[in-house]
Short mmCIF file of N, CA and C and ligand atoms in Angstrom, two decimals:
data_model
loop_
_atom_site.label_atom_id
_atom_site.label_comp_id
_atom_site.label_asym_id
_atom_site.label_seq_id
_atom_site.Cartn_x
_atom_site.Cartn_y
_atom_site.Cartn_z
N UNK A 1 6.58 -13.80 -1.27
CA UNK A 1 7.61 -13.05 -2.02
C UNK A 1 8.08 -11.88 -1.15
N UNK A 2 7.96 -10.65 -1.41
CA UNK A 2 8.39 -9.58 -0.89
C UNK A 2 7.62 -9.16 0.33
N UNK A 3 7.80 -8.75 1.43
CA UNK A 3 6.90 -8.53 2.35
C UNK A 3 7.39 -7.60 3.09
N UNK A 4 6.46 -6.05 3.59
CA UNK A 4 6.74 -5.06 4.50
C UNK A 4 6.22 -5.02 5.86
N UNK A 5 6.14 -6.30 6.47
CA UNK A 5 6.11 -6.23 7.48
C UNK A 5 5.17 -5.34 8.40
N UNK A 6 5.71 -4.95 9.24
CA UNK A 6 4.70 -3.97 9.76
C UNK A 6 4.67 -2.15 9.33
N UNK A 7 5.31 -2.38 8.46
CA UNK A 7 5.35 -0.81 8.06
C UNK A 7 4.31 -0.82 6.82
N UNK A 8 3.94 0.63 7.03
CA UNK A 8 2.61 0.96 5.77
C UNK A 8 3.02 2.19 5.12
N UNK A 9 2.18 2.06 3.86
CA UNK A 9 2.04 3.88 3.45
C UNK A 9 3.92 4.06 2.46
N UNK A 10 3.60 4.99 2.52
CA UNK A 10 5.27 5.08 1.51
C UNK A 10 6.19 4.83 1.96
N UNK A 11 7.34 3.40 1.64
CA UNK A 11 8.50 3.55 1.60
C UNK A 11 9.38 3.82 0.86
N UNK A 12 10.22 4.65 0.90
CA UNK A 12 11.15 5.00 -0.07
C UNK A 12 11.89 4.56 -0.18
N UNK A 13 12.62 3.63 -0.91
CA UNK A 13 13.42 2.58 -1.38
C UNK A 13 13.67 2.83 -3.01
N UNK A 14 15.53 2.90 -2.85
CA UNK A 14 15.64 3.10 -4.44
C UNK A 14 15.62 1.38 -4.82
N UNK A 15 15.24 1.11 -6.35
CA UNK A 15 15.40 -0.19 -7.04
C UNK A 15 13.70 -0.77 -6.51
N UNK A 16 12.94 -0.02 -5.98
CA UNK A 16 11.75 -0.88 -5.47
C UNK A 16 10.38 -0.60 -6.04
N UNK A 17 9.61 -1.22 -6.86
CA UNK A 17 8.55 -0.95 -7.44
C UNK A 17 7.52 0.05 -6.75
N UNK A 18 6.88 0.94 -7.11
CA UNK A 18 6.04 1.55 -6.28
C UNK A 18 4.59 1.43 -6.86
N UNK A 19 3.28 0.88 -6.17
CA UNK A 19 2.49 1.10 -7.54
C UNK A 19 1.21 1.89 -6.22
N UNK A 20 0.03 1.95 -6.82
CA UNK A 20 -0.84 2.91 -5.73
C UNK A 20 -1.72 2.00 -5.95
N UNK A 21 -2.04 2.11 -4.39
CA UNK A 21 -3.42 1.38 -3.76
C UNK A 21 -4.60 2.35 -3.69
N UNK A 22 -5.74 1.28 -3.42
CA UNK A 22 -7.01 2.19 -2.75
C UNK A 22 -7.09 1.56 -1.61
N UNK A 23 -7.48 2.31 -0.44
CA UNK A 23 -8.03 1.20 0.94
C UNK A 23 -9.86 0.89 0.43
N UNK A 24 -9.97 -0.49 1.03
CA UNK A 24 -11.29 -0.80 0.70
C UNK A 24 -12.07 0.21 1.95
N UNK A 25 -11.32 -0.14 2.35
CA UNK A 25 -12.22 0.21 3.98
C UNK A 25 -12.50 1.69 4.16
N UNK A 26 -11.60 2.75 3.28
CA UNK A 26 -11.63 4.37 3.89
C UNK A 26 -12.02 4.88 2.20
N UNK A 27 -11.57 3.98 1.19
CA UNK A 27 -11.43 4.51 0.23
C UNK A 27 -9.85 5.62 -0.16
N UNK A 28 -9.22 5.17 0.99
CA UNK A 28 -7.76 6.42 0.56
C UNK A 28 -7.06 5.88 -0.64
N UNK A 29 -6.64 6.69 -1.48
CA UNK A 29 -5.64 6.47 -2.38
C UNK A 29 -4.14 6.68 -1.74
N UNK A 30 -3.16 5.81 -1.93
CA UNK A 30 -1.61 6.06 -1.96
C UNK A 30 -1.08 5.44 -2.54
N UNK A 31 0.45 5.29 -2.16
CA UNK A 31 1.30 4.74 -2.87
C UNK A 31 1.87 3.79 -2.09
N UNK A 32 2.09 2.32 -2.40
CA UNK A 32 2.76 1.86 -1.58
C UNK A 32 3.83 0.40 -2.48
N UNK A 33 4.36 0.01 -1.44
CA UNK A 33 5.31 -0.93 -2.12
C UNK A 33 4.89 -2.62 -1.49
N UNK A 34 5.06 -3.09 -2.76
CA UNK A 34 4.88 -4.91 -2.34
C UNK A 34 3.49 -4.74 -2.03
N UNK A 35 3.12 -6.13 -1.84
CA UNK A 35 1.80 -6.69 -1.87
C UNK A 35 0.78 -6.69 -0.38
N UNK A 36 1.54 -6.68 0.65
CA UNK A 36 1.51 -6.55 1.91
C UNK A 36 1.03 -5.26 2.45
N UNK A 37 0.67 -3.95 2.04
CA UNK A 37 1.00 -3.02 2.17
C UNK A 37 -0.52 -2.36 3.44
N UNK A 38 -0.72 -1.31 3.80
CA UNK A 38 -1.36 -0.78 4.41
C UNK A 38 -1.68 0.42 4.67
N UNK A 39 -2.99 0.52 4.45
CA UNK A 39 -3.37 1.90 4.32
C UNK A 39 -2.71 2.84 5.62
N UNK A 40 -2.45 4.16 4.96
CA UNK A 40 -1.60 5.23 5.77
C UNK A 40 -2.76 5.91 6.24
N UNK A 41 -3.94 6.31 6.19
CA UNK A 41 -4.82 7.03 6.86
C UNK A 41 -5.55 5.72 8.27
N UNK A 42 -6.13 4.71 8.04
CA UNK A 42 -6.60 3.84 8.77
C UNK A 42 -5.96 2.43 9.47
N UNK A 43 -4.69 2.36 8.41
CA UNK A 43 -4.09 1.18 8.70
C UNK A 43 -4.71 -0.30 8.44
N UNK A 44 -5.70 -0.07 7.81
CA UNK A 44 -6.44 -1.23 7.26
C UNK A 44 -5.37 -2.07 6.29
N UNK A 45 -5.34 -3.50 6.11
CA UNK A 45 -5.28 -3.81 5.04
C UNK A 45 -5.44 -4.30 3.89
N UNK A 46 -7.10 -4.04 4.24
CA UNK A 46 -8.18 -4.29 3.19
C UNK A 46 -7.74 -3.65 1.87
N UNK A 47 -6.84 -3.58 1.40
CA UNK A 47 -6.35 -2.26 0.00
C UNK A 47 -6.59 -3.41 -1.23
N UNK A 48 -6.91 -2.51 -2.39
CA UNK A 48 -6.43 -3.17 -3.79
C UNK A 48 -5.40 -2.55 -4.50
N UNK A 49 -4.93 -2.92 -5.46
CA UNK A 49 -4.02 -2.45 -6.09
C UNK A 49 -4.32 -1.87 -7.25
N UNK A 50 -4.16 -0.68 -7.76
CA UNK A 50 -4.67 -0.09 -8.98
C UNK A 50 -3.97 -0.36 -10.08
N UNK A 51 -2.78 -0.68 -10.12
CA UNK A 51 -1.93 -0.85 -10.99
C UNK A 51 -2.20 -2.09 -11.84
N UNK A 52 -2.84 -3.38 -10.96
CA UNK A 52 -2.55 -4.50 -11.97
C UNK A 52 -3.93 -4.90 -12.20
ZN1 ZN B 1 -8.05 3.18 4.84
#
């Protein structure tokens, strides 16, 4: 479906769901978009999604 490629961490995009992750790997909380996403402190993309 939707995919961000190599970019991580917040994009700001109007019309685009935002929901917040945890990284498994650092434990960071953020925000990120689509399913693909990647932690902004480590770049891992071991993350879950808190939202669903
Ligand atoms: Zn991390």
């Amino acid at each position: 479906m939707c995919s961000v490629g190599d970019s991580f961490g917040v994009e700001l995009s109007s019309g685009t769901d935002m929901h917040e992750y945890e990284c498994n790997a650092c434990g960071k909380k953020f925000k990120g978009i689509g399913t693909n996403v990647r932690c902004p402190k480590c770049h891992s993309k071991d993350v879950k999604c808190l939202d669903e």
